[in-house]
Amino acid sequence: AAGVIQSPRHLIKEKRETATLKCYPIPRHDTVYWYQQGPGQDPQFLISFYEKMQSDKGSIPDRFSAQQFSDYHSELNMSSLELGDSALYFCASRLGGSSYNSPLHFGNGTRLTVT
Amino acid sequence: AQSVSQHNHHVILSEAASLELGCNYSYGGTVNLFWYVQYPGQHLQLLLKYFSGDPLVKGIKGFEAEFIKSKFSFNLRKPSVQWSDTAEYFCAVKNNQGGKLIFGQGTELSVKP
């Protein structure tokens, strides 16, 4: 079965550079969530989208922005990268937004290393 | 604010031992509860979930969890662990508003062969 696809798998950037992470949800899933998992830490919610609109916002820095496109894929744009941004970035998708009792399906994550 | 607390940071067991990982949450309303597992080098995968009904939930790979509303708990159990259960386990809570998951800190389980 198709899963959540994230690209790239690994990304190495220098401080102050920009990065774009992509997430392709499971087909027909209209809701996307972004999580950041630092080394040895639990996943922290960043931002979510439902039907191409931002639905919730968590601990996402102002240097980051995200959007969901018409095909429901999402991109997380990160600017002025800092060493502390090094983490595993998970994308997850579900069908039907928050009102449906459907679990999240996670992608494999993008490991971002900022040097 | 909603929060999830997992009592054990690292658990070490021998094969065939019984497992119980604690999870408590703070939220007074209706919640959905989840346990996710992250095997080394892999992504988060759903073990089991509770939405309503029977508070004893059975998941994949022999895991089960019990929702005790009065204790705000959703502990994960397995009668006999295997070496392949070595992973990190995350308890998560979702309320009916917003839909995002709030994760606990995670419990690293190491099973000795």
XYZ file of C-alpha atoms in Angstrom:
228
model
C 0.000 0.000 0.000
C 1.138 3.532 -0.688
C 2.648 5.344 2.257
C 3.610 8.878 3.111
C 6.604 9.877 1.027
C 9.112 12.433 2.197
C 11.995 13.868 0.282
C 14.848 14.146 0.563
C 15.742 11.416 3.048
C 18.850 13.240 4.164
C 19.866 16.861 3.814
C 23.013 18.622 4.901
C 23.047 22.402 4.965
C 25.251 25.106 6.392
C 24.180 27.768 8.850
C 22.124 30.572 7.336
C 21.224 28.493 4.292
C 17.681 27.564 3.314
C 16.080 24.161 2.971
C 12.848 22.826 1.529
C 11.378 19.566 2.713
C 8.616 17.854 0.792
C 5.839 15.570 1.903
C 3.519 13.541 -0.296
C 0.598 12.174 1.733
C -1.171 8.899 1.212
C -3.487 9.229 -1.808
C -6.804 10.912 -0.877
C -5.458 12.081 2.468
C -6.296 15.775 2.734
C -4.632 16.559 6.053
C -0.913 16.917 6.635
C 1.045 17.422 9.834
C 4.699 18.336 10.302
C 6.695 17.223 13.339
C 10.259 17.919 14.406
C 12.169 15.337 16.416
C 15.463 16.504 17.833
C 18.155 14.025 18.890
C 16.852 12.031 21.840
C 13.624 14.019 21.990
C 9.965 13.320 21.379
C 8.310 14.568 18.221
C 7.170 18.176 18.475
C 4.245 19.414 16.425
C 5.112 22.224 14.019
C 2.146 22.921 11.782
C -0.776 21.252 10.035
C -2.915 21.750 6.964
C -6.392 20.635 6.003
C -7.704 21.114 2.505
C -4.801 23.415 1.631
C -5.453 25.734 4.555
C -3.384 25.960 7.706
C -5.396 24.252 10.418
C -3.126 24.451 13.432
C 0.220 25.858 14.419
C 2.627 24.604 17.015
C 6.186 25.424 17.905
C 7.245 26.436 14.421
C 9.871 29.182 14.282
C 9.123 32.327 12.303
C 12.025 31.368 10.026
C 9.987 28.398 8.834
C 6.965 28.446 6.587
C 4.871 25.755 5.038
C 2.041 25.278 2.632
C -0.166 22.580 1.192
C -0.711 22.473 -2.536
C -3.697 21.535 -4.666
C -2.508 17.929 -4.934
C -2.296 17.871 -1.103
C 1.449 17.560 -0.975
C 3.112 19.900 1.470
C 6.428 21.711 1.639
C 8.237 22.978 4.698
C 10.524 25.898 3.907
C 13.272 26.660 6.373
C 15.416 29.773 6.135
C 18.390 31.138 8.060
C 19.145 27.653 9.290
C 20.659 27.282 12.728
C 22.598 24.411 14.257
C 19.637 23.709 16.507
C 17.462 22.992 13.485
C 19.299 19.715 13.012
C 16.607 17.122 13.546
C 14.419 14.517 11.966
C 11.386 16.129 10.346
C 8.353 13.906 10.088
C 5.374 14.433 7.919
C 2.138 12.631 8.653
C -1.173 12.460 6.882
C -4.743 11.477 7.609
C -8.082 11.708 5.894
C -10.714 14.171 6.918
C -9.045 16.640 9.232
C -9.345 16.630 12.981
C -12.969 15.594 13.152
C -12.364 12.093 11.902
C -11.116 9.288 14.099
C -8.308 8.284 11.829
C -4.749 7.774 12.999
C -1.816 9.557 11.521
C 0.339 7.749 9.019
C 3.941 8.876 9.201
C 6.566 9.196 6.534
C 10.139 8.023 7.033
C 11.238 11.537 7.818
C 13.898 13.850 6.458
C 17.061 14.022 8.506
C 18.375 17.560 8.358
C 21.900 18.253 9.493
C 23.002 21.863 9.807
C 26.752 22.377 9.991
C -2.333 22.689 28.316
C -2.481 19.122 27.210
C 0.502 16.986 28.111
C 1.525 13.367 28.021
C 3.872 11.789 30.511
C 5.684 8.510 30.072
C 7.147 7.297 33.313
C 10.075 5.281 32.093
C 12.803 6.755 29.948
C 14.657 3.490 29.333
C 13.512 -0.048 30.094
C 15.761 -3.085 29.789
C 14.195 -6.548 29.770
C 15.187 -10.069 28.957
C 13.320 -12.006 26.306
C 10.058 -13.533 27.515
C 9.716 -10.976 30.302
C 6.457 -9.092 30.620
C 6.284 -5.452 29.672
C 4.264 -2.547 30.958
C 4.990 1.013 29.874
C 3.186 3.764 31.701
C 1.444 6.692 30.065
C -0.566 9.430 31.737
C -2.176 12.400 30.071
C -3.659 15.633 31.259
C -6.856 16.629 29.534
C -10.305 16.635 30.961
C -12.294 16.194 27.798
C -12.744 13.408 25.310
C -9.476 12.131 23.979
C -8.199 9.638 21.486
C -5.160 7.697 22.646
C -2.397 6.084 20.652
C 0.789 4.129 21.052
C 3.376 4.473 18.301
C 6.594 2.499 17.934
C 9.792 3.631 16.262
C 12.193 0.819 15.418
C 15.838 1.794 14.976
C 16.261 3.691 11.734
C 12.577 3.580 10.876
C 9.619 5.904 11.027
C 6.872 6.018 13.603
C 4.319 3.242 13.207
C 0.951 2.846 14.880
C 0.759 0.018 17.435
C -2.765 0.547 18.650
C -5.376 3.184 19.288
C -8.338 3.882 21.533
C -11.280 6.003 20.473
C -14.230 4.626 22.422
C -15.803 1.407 23.620
C -13.881 -1.415 25.231
C -11.084 0.217 27.231
C -8.821 -2.785 26.641
C -7.379 -2.340 23.185
C -5.421 -4.969 21.321
C -2.864 -3.943 18.755
C -0.329 -5.507 16.466
C 2.488 -7.838 17.513
C 0.779 -8.925 20.721
C 0.628 -5.497 22.314
C -2.376 -4.257 24.236
C -3.224 -1.154 26.218
C -5.831 -0.317 28.811
C -7.552 3.031 29.042
C -8.386 3.886 32.658
C -10.296 7.132 32.528
C -10.265 7.741 36.283
C -6.480 7.560 36.285
C -5.961 9.391 32.983
C -3.770 6.478 31.983
C -3.210 4.384 28.881
C -0.508 1.861 29.762
C 0.997 -0.404 27.134
C 1.486 -4.082 27.903
C 2.893 -7.207 26.322
C 2.988 -10.554 28.157
C 6.245 -11.769 26.637
C 8.673 -9.486 24.823
C 10.996 -10.505 22.029
C 14.362 -9.170 20.994
C 12.674 -7.659 17.929
C 10.574 -5.438 20.216
C 13.665 -3.332 20.872
C 12.499 0.137 19.855
C 11.299 3.441 21.164
C 7.654 3.647 22.181
C 5.633 6.845 22.162
C 2.291 7.420 23.794
C 0.206 10.128 22.120
C -3.033 11.931 22.790
C -5.353 13.753 20.442
C -8.296 15.788 21.639
C -11.273 16.451 19.479
C -10.137 19.971 18.711
C -7.344 20.655 16.264
C -6.437 17.048 15.681
C -2.723 17.234 16.302
C -1.047 14.572 18.353
C 0.717 15.419 21.562
C 3.497 12.932 22.177
C 5.031 11.729 25.375
C 8.765 11.803 25.821
C 9.144 8.246 24.602
C 10.388 5.105 26.321
C 13.346 3.261 24.913
C 12.925 -0.486 25.281
C 15.957 -2.725 25.035
C 15.306 -6.469 25.006
C 18.278 -8.689 25.740
C 18.356 -11.989 23.804
